[in-house]
Structure formats: C-alpha cells, structure tokens
PDB file of C-alpha atoms in Angstrom:
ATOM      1  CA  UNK A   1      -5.210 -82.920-101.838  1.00 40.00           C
ATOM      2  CA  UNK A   2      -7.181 -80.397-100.259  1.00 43.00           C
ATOM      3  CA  UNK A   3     -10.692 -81.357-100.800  1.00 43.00           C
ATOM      4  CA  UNK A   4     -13.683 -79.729 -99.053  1.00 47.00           C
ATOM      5  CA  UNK A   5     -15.898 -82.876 -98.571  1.00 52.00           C
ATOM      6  CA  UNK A   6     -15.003 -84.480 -95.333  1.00 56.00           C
ATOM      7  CA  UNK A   7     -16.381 -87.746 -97.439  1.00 59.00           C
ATOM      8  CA  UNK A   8     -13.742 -87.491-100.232  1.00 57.00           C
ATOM      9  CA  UNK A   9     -11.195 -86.331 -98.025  1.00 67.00           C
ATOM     10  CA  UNK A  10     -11.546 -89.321 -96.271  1.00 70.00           C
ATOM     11  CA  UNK A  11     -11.333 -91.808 -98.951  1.00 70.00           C
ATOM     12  CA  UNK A  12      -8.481 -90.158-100.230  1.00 69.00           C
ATOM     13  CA  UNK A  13      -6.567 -90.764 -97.533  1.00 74.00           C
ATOM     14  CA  UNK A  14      -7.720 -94.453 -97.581  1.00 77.00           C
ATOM     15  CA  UNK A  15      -7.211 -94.696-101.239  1.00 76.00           C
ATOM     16  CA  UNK A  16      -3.591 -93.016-100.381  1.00 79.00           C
ATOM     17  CA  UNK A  17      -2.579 -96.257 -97.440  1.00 84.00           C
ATOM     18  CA  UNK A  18      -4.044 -98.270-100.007  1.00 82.00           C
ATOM     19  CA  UNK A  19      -1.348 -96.998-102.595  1.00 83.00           C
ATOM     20  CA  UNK A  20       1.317 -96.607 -99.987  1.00 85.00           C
ATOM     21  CA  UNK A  21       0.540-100.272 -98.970  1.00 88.00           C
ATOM     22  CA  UNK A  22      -0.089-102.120-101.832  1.00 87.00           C
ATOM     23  CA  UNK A  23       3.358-100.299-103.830  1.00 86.00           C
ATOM     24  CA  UNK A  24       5.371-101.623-100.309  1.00 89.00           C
ATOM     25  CA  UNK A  25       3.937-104.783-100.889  1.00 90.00           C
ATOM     26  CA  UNK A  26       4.888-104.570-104.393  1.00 90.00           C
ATOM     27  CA  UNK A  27       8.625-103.727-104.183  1.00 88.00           C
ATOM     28  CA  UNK A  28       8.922-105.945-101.101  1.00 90.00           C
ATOM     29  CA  UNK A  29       7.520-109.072-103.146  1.00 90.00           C
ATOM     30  CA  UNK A  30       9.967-107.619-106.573  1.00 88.00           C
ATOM     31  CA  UNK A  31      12.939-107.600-104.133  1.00 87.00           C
ATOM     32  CA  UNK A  32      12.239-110.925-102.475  1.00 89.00           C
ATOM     33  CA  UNK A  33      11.986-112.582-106.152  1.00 87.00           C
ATOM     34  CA  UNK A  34      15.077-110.551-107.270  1.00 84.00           C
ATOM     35  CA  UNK A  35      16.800-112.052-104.242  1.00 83.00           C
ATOM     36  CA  UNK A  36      15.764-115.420-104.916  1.00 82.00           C
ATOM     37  CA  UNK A  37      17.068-115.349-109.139  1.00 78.00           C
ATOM     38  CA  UNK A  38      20.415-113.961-107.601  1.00 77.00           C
ATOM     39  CA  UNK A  39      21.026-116.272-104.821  1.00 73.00           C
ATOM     40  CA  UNK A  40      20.133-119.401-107.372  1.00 69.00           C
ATOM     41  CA  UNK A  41      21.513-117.823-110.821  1.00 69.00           C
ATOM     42  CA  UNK A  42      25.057-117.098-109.040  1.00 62.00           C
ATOM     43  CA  UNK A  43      25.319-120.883-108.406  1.00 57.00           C
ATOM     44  CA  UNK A  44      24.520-122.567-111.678  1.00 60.00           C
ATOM     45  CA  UNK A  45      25.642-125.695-109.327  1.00 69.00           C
ATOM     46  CA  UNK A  46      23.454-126.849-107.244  1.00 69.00           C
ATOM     47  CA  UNK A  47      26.234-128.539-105.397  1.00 73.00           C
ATOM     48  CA  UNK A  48      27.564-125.073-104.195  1.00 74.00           C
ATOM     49  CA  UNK A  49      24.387-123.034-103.502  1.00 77.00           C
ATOM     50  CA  UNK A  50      24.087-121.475 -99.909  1.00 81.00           C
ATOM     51  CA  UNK A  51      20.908-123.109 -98.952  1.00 84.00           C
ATOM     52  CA  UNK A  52      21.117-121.748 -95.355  1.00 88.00           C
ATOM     53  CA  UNK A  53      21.379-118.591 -96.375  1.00 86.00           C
ATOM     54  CA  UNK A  54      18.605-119.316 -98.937  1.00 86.00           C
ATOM     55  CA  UNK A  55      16.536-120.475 -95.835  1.00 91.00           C
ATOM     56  CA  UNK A  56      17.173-118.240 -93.707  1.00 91.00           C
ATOM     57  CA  UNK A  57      16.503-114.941 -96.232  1.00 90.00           C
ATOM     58  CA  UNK A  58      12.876-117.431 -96.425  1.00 92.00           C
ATOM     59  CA  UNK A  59      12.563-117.127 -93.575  1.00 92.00           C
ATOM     60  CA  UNK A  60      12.905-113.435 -93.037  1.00 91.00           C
ATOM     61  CA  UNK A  61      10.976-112.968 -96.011  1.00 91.00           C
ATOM     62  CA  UNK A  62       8.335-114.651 -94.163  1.00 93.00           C
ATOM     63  CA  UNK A  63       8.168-112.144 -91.015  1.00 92.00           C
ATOM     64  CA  UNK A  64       9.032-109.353 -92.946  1.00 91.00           C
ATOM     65  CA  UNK A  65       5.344-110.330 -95.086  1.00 91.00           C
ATOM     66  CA  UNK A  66       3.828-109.982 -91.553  1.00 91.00           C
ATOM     67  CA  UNK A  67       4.982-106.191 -91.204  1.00 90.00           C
ATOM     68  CA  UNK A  68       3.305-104.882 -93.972  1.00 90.00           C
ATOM     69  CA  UNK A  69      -0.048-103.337 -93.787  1.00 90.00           C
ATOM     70  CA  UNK A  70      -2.540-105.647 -95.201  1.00 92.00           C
ATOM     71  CA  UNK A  71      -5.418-104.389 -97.066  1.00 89.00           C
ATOM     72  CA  UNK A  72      -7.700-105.745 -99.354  1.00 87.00           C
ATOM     73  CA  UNK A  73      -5.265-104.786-102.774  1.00 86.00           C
ATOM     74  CA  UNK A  74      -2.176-106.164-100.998  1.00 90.00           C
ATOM     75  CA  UNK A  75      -3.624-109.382 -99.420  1.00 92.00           C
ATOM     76  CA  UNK A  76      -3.040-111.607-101.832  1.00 92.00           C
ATOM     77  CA  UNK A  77       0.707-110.434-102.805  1.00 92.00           C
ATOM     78  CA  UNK A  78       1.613-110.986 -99.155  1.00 94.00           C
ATOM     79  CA  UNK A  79      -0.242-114.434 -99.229  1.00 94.00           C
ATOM     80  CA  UNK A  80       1.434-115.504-102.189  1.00 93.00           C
ATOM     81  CA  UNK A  81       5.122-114.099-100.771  1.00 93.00           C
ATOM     82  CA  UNK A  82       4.682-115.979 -97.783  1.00 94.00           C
ATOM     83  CA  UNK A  83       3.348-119.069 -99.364  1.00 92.00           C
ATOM     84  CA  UNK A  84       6.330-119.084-102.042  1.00 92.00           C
ATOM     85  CA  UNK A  85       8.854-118.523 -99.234  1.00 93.00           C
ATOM     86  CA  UNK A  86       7.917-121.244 -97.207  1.00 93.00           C
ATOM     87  CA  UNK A  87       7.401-123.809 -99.741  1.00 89.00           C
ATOM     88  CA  UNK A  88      10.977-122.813-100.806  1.00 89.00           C
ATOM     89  CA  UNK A  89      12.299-122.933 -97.264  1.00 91.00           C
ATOM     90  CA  UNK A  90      11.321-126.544 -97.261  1.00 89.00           C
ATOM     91  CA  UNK A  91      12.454-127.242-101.347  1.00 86.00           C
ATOM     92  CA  UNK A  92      16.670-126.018-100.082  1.00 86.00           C
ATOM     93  CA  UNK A  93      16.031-127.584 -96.744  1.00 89.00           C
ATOM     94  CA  UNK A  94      15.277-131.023 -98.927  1.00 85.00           C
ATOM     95  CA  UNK A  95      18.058-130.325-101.546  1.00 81.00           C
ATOM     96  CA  UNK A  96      19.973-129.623 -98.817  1.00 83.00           C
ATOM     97  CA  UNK A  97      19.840-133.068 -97.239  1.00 84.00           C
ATOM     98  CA  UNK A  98      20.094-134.298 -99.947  1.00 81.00           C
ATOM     99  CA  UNK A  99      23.281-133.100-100.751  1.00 77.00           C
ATOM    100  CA  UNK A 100      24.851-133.474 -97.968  1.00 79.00           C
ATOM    101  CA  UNK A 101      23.807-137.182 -97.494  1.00 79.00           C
ATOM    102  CA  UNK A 102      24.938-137.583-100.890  1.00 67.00           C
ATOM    103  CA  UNK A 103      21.940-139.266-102.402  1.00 65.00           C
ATOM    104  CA  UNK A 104      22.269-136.426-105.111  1.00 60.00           C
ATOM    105  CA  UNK A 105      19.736-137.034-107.778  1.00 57.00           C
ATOM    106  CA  UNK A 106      19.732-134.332-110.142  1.00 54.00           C
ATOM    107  CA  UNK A 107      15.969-135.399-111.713  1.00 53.00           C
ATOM    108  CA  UNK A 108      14.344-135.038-108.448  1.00 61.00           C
ATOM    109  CA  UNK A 109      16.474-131.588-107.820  1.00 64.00           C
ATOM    110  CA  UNK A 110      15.262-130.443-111.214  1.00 69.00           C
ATOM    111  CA  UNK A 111      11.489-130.993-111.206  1.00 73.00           C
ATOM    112  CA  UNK A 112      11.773-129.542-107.606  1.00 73.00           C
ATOM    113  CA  UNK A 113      13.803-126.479-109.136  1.00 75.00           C
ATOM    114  CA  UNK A 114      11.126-126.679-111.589  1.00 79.00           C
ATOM    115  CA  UNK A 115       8.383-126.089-108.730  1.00 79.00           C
ATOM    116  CA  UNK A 116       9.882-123.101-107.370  1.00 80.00           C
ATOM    117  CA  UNK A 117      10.745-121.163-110.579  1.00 82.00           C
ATOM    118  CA  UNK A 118       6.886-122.061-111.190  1.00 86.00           C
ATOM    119  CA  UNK A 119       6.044-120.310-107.748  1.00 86.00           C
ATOM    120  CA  UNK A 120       7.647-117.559-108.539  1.00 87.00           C
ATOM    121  CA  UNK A 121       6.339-116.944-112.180  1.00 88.00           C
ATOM    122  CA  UNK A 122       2.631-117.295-110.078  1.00 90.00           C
ATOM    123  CA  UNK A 123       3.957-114.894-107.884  1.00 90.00           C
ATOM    124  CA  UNK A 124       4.639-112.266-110.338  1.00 88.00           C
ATOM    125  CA  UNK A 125       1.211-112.876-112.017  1.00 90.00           C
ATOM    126  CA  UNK A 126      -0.387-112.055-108.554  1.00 91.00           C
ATOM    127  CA  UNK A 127       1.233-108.973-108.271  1.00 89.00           C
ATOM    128  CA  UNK A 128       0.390-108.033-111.679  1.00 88.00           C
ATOM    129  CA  UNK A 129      -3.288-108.731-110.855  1.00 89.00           C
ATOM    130  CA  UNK A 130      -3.107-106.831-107.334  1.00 87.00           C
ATOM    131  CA  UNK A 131      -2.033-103.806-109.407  1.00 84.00           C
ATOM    132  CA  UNK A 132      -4.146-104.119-112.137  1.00 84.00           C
ATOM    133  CA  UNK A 133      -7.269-104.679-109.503  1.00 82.00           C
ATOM    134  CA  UNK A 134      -6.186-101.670-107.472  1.00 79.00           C
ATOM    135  CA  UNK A 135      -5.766 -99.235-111.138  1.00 77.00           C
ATOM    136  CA  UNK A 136      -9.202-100.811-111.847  1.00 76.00           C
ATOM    137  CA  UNK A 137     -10.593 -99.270-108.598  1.00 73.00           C
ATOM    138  CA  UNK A 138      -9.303 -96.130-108.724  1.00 68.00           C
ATOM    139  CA  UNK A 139     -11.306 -95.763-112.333  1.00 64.00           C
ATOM    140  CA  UNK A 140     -14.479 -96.938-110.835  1.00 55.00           C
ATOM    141  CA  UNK A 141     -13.822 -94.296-108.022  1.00 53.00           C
ATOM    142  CA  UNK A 142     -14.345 -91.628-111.315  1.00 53.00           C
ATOM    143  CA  UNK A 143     -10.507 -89.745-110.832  1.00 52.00           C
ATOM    144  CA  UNK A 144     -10.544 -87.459-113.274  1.00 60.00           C
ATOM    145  CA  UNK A 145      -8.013 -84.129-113.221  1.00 61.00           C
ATOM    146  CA  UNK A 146     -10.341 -81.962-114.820  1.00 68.00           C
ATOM    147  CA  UNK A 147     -11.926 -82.184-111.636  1.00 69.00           C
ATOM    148  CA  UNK A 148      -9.499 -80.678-109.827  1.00 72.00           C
ATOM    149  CA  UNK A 149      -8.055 -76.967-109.728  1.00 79.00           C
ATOM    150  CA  UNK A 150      -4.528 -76.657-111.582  1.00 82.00           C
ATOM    151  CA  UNK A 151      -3.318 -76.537-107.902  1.00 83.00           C
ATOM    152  CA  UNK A 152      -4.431 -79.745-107.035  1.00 78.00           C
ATOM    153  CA  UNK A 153      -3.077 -81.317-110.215  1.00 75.00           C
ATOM    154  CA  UNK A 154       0.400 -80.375-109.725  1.00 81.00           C
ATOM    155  CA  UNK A 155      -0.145 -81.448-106.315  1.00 80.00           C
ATOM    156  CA  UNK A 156      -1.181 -84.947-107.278  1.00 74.00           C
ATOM    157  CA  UNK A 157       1.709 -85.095-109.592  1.00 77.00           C
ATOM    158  CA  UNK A 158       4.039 -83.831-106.973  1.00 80.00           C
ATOM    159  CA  UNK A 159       3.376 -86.398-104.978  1.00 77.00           C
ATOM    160  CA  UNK A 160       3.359 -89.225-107.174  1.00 73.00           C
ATOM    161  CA  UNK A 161       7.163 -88.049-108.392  1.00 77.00           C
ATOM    162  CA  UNK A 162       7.915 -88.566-104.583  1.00 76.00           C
ATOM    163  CA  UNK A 163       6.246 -91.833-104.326  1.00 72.00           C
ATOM    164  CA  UNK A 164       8.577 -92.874-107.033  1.00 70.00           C
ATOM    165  CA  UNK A 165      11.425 -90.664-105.956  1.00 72.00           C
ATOM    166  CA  UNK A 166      11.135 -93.006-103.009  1.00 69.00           C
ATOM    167  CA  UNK A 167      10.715 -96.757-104.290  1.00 68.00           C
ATOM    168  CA  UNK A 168      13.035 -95.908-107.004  1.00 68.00           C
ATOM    169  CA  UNK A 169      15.702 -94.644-104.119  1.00 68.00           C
ATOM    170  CA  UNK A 170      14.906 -97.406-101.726  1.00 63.00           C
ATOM    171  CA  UNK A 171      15.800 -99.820-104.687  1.00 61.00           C
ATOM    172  CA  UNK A 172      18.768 -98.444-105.911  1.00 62.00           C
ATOM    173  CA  UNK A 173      20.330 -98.123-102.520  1.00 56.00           C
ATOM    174  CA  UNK A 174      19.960-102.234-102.070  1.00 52.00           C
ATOM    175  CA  UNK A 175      16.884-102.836-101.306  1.00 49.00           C
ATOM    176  CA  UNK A 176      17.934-106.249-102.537  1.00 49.00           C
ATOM    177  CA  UNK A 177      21.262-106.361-100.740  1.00 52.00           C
ATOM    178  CA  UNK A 178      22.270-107.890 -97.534  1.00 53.00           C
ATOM    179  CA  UNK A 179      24.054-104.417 -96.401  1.00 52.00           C
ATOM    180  CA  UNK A 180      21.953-101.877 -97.203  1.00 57.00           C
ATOM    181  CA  UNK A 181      18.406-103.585 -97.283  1.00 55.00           C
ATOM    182  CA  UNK A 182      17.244-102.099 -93.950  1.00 60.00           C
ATOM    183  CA  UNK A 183      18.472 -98.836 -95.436  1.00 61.00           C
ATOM    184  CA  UNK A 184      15.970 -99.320 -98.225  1.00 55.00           C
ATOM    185  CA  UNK A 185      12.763-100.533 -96.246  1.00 56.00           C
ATOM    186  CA  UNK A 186      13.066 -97.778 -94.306  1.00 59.00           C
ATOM    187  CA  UNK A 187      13.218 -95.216 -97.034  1.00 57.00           C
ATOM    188  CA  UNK A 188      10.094 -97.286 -98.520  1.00 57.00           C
ATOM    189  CA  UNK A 189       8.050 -96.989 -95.393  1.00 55.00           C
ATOM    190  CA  UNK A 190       9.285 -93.485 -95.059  1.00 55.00           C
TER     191      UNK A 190
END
C-alpha cells in the first residue's frame, strides 16, 4: 500500500509478515492434522497402520514447525504443532511395540487413540484463537477502507485474492501429499 507515513508504512509491512506468517502457520498446522486423520482413518485397524511412517511424518512435522517464522500471532500454533507431534511420535512408537510384541490390548490403544484425537481437537481450537487474536488486532489497529484512496482499496483486495490464490494453490497441488508437498510449501512461502 503506498502510504506516506514512514510510521504506517512500517507497520504495514509488519502487520503484512505477521499475516504472511501466521496464514503459513495456519495451513502448515491444517495440513499436518489433515495428514494425521488420513494416515489413521485409512487404517480403521490398528493392526495395519504404518506407524513408522506415522513417526517419521512426526517427526518432520516437528522440524518443519522450526522453519516457520515465529511471531507473536503464530507462536502458539507452532507450540501446539510441535507439542501434538511429539506426543504422537511417542503414542505409535508405544502402539507400535505393542503390536509387535503382541501384548495387543485394544483398551489401552483406545484411551491412547483417545488422547491424540483430543490433541488434535486442542490443536484446532488454538489455531482458531491465533486467528481470531490476530483479526482482533488488526481492528484495534483502526483499518478502515474509507481511509484509503479507491487505488489503495483495490490494491488491498488485489493482494488478498493472491494471498488466497496462493494457499488455496499450494493446497490443492498436495500440500498434504507425500509427492507434491514440497511443491506446495514452496508456493506457500512464495
């Protein structure tokens, strides 16, 4: 937006990584919960679940988290994707062993099943508060497009359309996939 106080311009462009960041953030912690419904609702069995796989996708989720820009709107949505990966990293790595030693007990898998489907509902709530918080801000901060010329309005709007041109891009191409998910993060961080 072309602004001529060096003041606003700046905190647009903070209140722009802050958008940029926290809407990363956002589809990275959407795809990694996506990832997790598809690898456990394809294998109603517990029996025949690829918990490596499940642990290792963890455990990428976990250093992807790291990658992201943190700021203060984001923070707690990379917290809680972290947090949720690694307590699921060790809930297959114990179903796991269990399997395999065959000591199944299906009560013990479900009220651990249990745990991480609660994790993840928590997780979504935290996102839904990060983005709530950050909308929240940017009303205190007093946007308001009568402000602006008609030029700067369409500009605005451009932009947003590309914003979600992007994430909605990024996603479709398989963002959630195992072939094409570099393809996506890069078109998100793009």
């Amino acid at each position: 937006i072309s602004v001529n106080n060096n003041n606003r311009s700046a905190e647009l462009d903070e209140d722009i990584e802050f958008y940029i960041d926290l809407n990363i953030a956002v589809a990275f912690a959407y795809s990694y919960m996506d990832k997790m419904f598809e690898f456990v609702n394809d294998n109603v069995d517990y029996e025949n679940i690829d918990y490596d796989r499940l642990i290792k996708y963890n455990n990428s989720a976990i250093e992807k988290t790291k990658e992201i820009t943190e700021n203060k709107y984001n923070k707690e949505i990379l917290e809680a994707t972290r947090n949720t990966a690694k307590n699921s990293t060790e809930l297959f790595t114990k179903i796991r062993d269990i399997i395999k030693s065959d000591k199944k007990g299906e009560e013990y898998i479900d009220d651990e099943f249990e745990a991480f489907f609660e994790g993840i509902r928590d997780l979504n709530i935290i996102i839904e508060d990060a983005t709530d918080d950050f909308m929240d801000y940017n009303e205190d901060y007093d946007w308001d497009y009568d402000d602006l010329s008609d030029d700067e309005v369409k500009e605005v709007r451009s932009y947003q359309k590309k914003v979600g041109a992007i994430l909605d891009e990024a996603l479709a191409d398989g963002i959630n996939s195992d072939t094409n998910k570099e393809q996506g993060a890069k078109k998100i961080r793009k």
